[in-house]
């Protein structure tokens, strides 16, 4: 659309600014994938491994008393996200008191006056879900955003949900999606015009980003149904109770899912893949992991290994990821599921640089990150392009989706009013960039690295032409 001249205001912004792509987090889905922008941390570090999860340590199978140990941010539990984020992780709203969030799924640190659209978000959000009507949400965001610009807030974060909403109901390039994008473009134009009038355009960093990509879904494999067909009582949303469940299935996006074995029996640690493959793990009489990998919808599965690190497999073989002296090693066992080409050791940055444009961009970093979170399931299942994992209770049906580790879901645009370095980025790296622009210190212990400091620029001084060429 940019190339076709369909986004004139963004095009004007990019004449002086720059663009690149950044790798989002896994699972590549809304709520979770906003953590990088607003905390500089990954889902694993935040202990928010997905939009739905189960606390294996506390869940004991009781319908009412244990309902708090099962989470879905897609319904009435959405406001629980702020309190679920690991307490030591600060949000940008806590670091910058002169900040405001509009339609933000993460609001920790915001006082009610700094979260002015909270009620509208809930109202339009629930209506859009049933009425297939997302533009009123974006129109409300535009109104609040322009008001915030006029009020002179130092940092403004605004989420435009319509592009994602229309994408799920149609296709990523359908007319309703394009119309919503043109309206976002018009809002950017209005923001820039107001800033110019006040003489503040040049001092303002505008970042237009996305938390994930999307692709067309041609076939649904309802994973919860898949387990039940094997005689395995399975817990899954929206009915989060099952007598003596032997599996819990938590789907995200809907291109990935976390599987918990024996969720009604509280335990401290995850079962390794070797244990999950035993016939009694799910009580199905067979190797559930192998059966999953034979499904055409499944690209990858991953779990912890008894040998340490993370085991990852597909239908043709498996490999193991583990920290080693010079970074992280990918060691094929009897296959190359991440399509790396053989054994390899690299730093986390090295893995990003080597794989950011591959079939599973930066997957080494993101799979290890998933298993940092205590709340992550025993097994993580990743869908192949064109497939997703939810059918029965997805109303309306998802005709396009995300949530997987594939390139089209993981690569996201970074369009900025300042030059962007032509180096591979993660969305977590935009957090230090924003703090730098705001003149704030970057806190220790976050996952975002100082690869782009748009104000002080000490690390990469890249000629502007190269930055333009980056996308
Ligand atoms: Zn979505």
mmCIF file of N, CA, C and O in Angstrom, residues 14 35 66 92 118 142 147 149 188 200 205 243 302 320 329 367 377 384 409:
data_model
loop_
_atom_site.group_PDB
_atom_site.id
_atom_site.type_symbol
_atom_site.label_atom_id
_atom_site.label_comp_id
_atom_site.label_asym_id
_atom_site.label_seq_id
_atom_site.Cartn_x
_atom_site.Cartn_y
_atom_site.Cartn_z
ATOM 1 N N UNK A 14 8.015 9.086 6.202
ATOM 2 C CA UNK A 14 9.181 8.233 5.944
ATOM 3 C C UNK A 14 10.228 8.923 5.066
ATOM 4 O O UNK A 14 11.368 8.471 5.000
ATOM 5 N N UNK A 35 3.898 -6.759 25.081
ATOM 6 C CA UNK A 35 4.862 -6.666 26.190
ATOM 7 C C UNK A 35 6.184 -6.042 25.751
ATOM 8 O O UNK A 35 6.730 -5.199 26.474
ATOM 9 N N UNK A 66 -10.534 -23.298 41.652
ATOM 10 C CA UNK A 66 -9.284 -23.237 40.898
ATOM 11 C C UNK A 66 -9.392 -22.421 39.615
ATOM 12 O O UNK A 66 -8.466 -22.393 38.815
ATOM 13 N N UNK A 92 6.648 1.063 30.691
ATOM 14 C CA UNK A 92 7.032 2.419 30.301
ATOM 15 C C UNK A 92 6.143 3.441 31.010
ATOM 16 O O UNK A 92 6.576 4.558 31.294
ATOM 17 N N UNK A 118 -10.417 3.396 28.689
ATOM 18 C CA UNK A 118 -10.612 2.056 29.251
ATOM 19 C C UNK A 118 -12.036 1.541 29.024
ATOM 20 O O UNK A 118 -12.235 0.425 28.554
ATOM 21 N N UNK A 142 -8.421 7.241 17.460
ATOM 22 C CA UNK A 142 -7.980 8.463 16.778
ATOM 23 C C UNK A 142 -8.362 9.707 17.579
ATOM 24 O O UNK A 142 -7.547 10.604 17.774
ATOM 25 N N UNK A 147 -6.502 14.153 20.966
ATOM 26 C CA UNK A 147 -6.694 14.894 22.214
ATOM 27 C C UNK A 147 -5.413 14.847 23.063
ATOM 28 O O UNK A 147 -4.999 15.843 23.645
ATOM 29 N N UNK A 149 -2.356 14.419 21.953
ATOM 30 C CA UNK A 149 -1.324 15.233 21.292
ATOM 31 C C UNK A 149 -1.550 16.699 21.648
ATOM 32 O O UNK A 149 -0.616 17.428 21.999
ATOM 33 N N UNK A 188 -2.281 9.599 11.346
ATOM 34 C CA UNK A 188 -0.864 9.998 11.436
ATOM 35 C C UNK A 188 -0.687 11.387 10.820
ATOM 36 O O UNK A 188 0.024 12.247 11.371
ATOM 37 N N UNK A 200 6.562 21.355 17.067
ATOM 38 C CA UNK A 200 7.134 20.224 17.812
ATOM 39 C C UNK A 200 7.320 18.973 16.960
ATOM 40 O O UNK A 200 7.655 17.917 17.485
ATOM 41 N N UNK A 205 9.324 11.789 18.176
ATOM 42 C CA UNK A 205 9.577 10.502 17.531
ATOM 43 C C UNK A 205 8.231 9.786 17.373
ATOM 44 O O UNK A 205 7.537 9.531 18.357
ATOM 45 N N UNK A 243 -13.751 -33.204 34.123
ATOM 46 C CA UNK A 243 -13.463 -34.145 35.212
ATOM 47 C C UNK A 243 -12.172 -34.917 34.922
ATOM 48 O O UNK A 243 -12.013 -35.454 33.829
ATOM 49 N N UNK A 302 7.759 -28.357 20.664
ATOM 50 C CA UNK A 302 8.950 -28.137 21.491
ATOM 51 C C UNK A 302 8.616 -28.387 22.950
ATOM 52 O O UNK A 302 7.495 -28.135 23.400
ATOM 53 N N UNK A 320 18.161 -30.195 19.472
ATOM 54 C CA UNK A 320 18.126 -29.685 20.844
ATOM 55 C C UNK A 320 18.826 -28.331 20.887
ATOM 56 O O UNK A 320 19.837 -28.125 20.214
ATOM 57 N N UNK A 329 23.654 -23.254 21.549
ATOM 58 C CA UNK A 329 23.950 -24.260 20.529
ATOM 59 C C UNK A 329 22.659 -24.913 20.044
ATOM 60 O O UNK A 329 21.776 -25.219 20.846
ATOM 61 N N UNK A 367 12.053 -19.810 21.359
ATOM 62 C CA UNK A 367 11.713 -21.096 21.976
ATOM 63 C C UNK A 367 12.360 -21.202 23.362
ATOM 64 O O UNK A 367 11.724 -21.662 24.318
ATOM 65 N N UNK A 377 3.295 -24.328 29.215
ATOM 66 C CA UNK A 377 2.890 -25.728 29.241
ATOM 67 C C UNK A 377 4.071 -26.676 29.073
ATOM 68 O O UNK A 377 5.215 -26.254 28.883
ATOM 69 N N UNK A 384 1.668 -24.880 10.993
ATOM 70 C CA UNK A 384 2.231 -24.607 9.681
ATOM 71 C C UNK A 384 1.410 -23.492 9.031
ATOM 72 O O UNK A 384 0.234 -23.312 9.355
ATOM 73 N N UNK A 409 4.312 -14.228 10.320
ATOM 74 C CA UNK A 409 3.747 -13.813 11.614
ATOM 75 C C UNK A 409 4.767 -13.064 12.462
ATOM 76 O O UNK A 409 4.403 -12.209 13.259
#
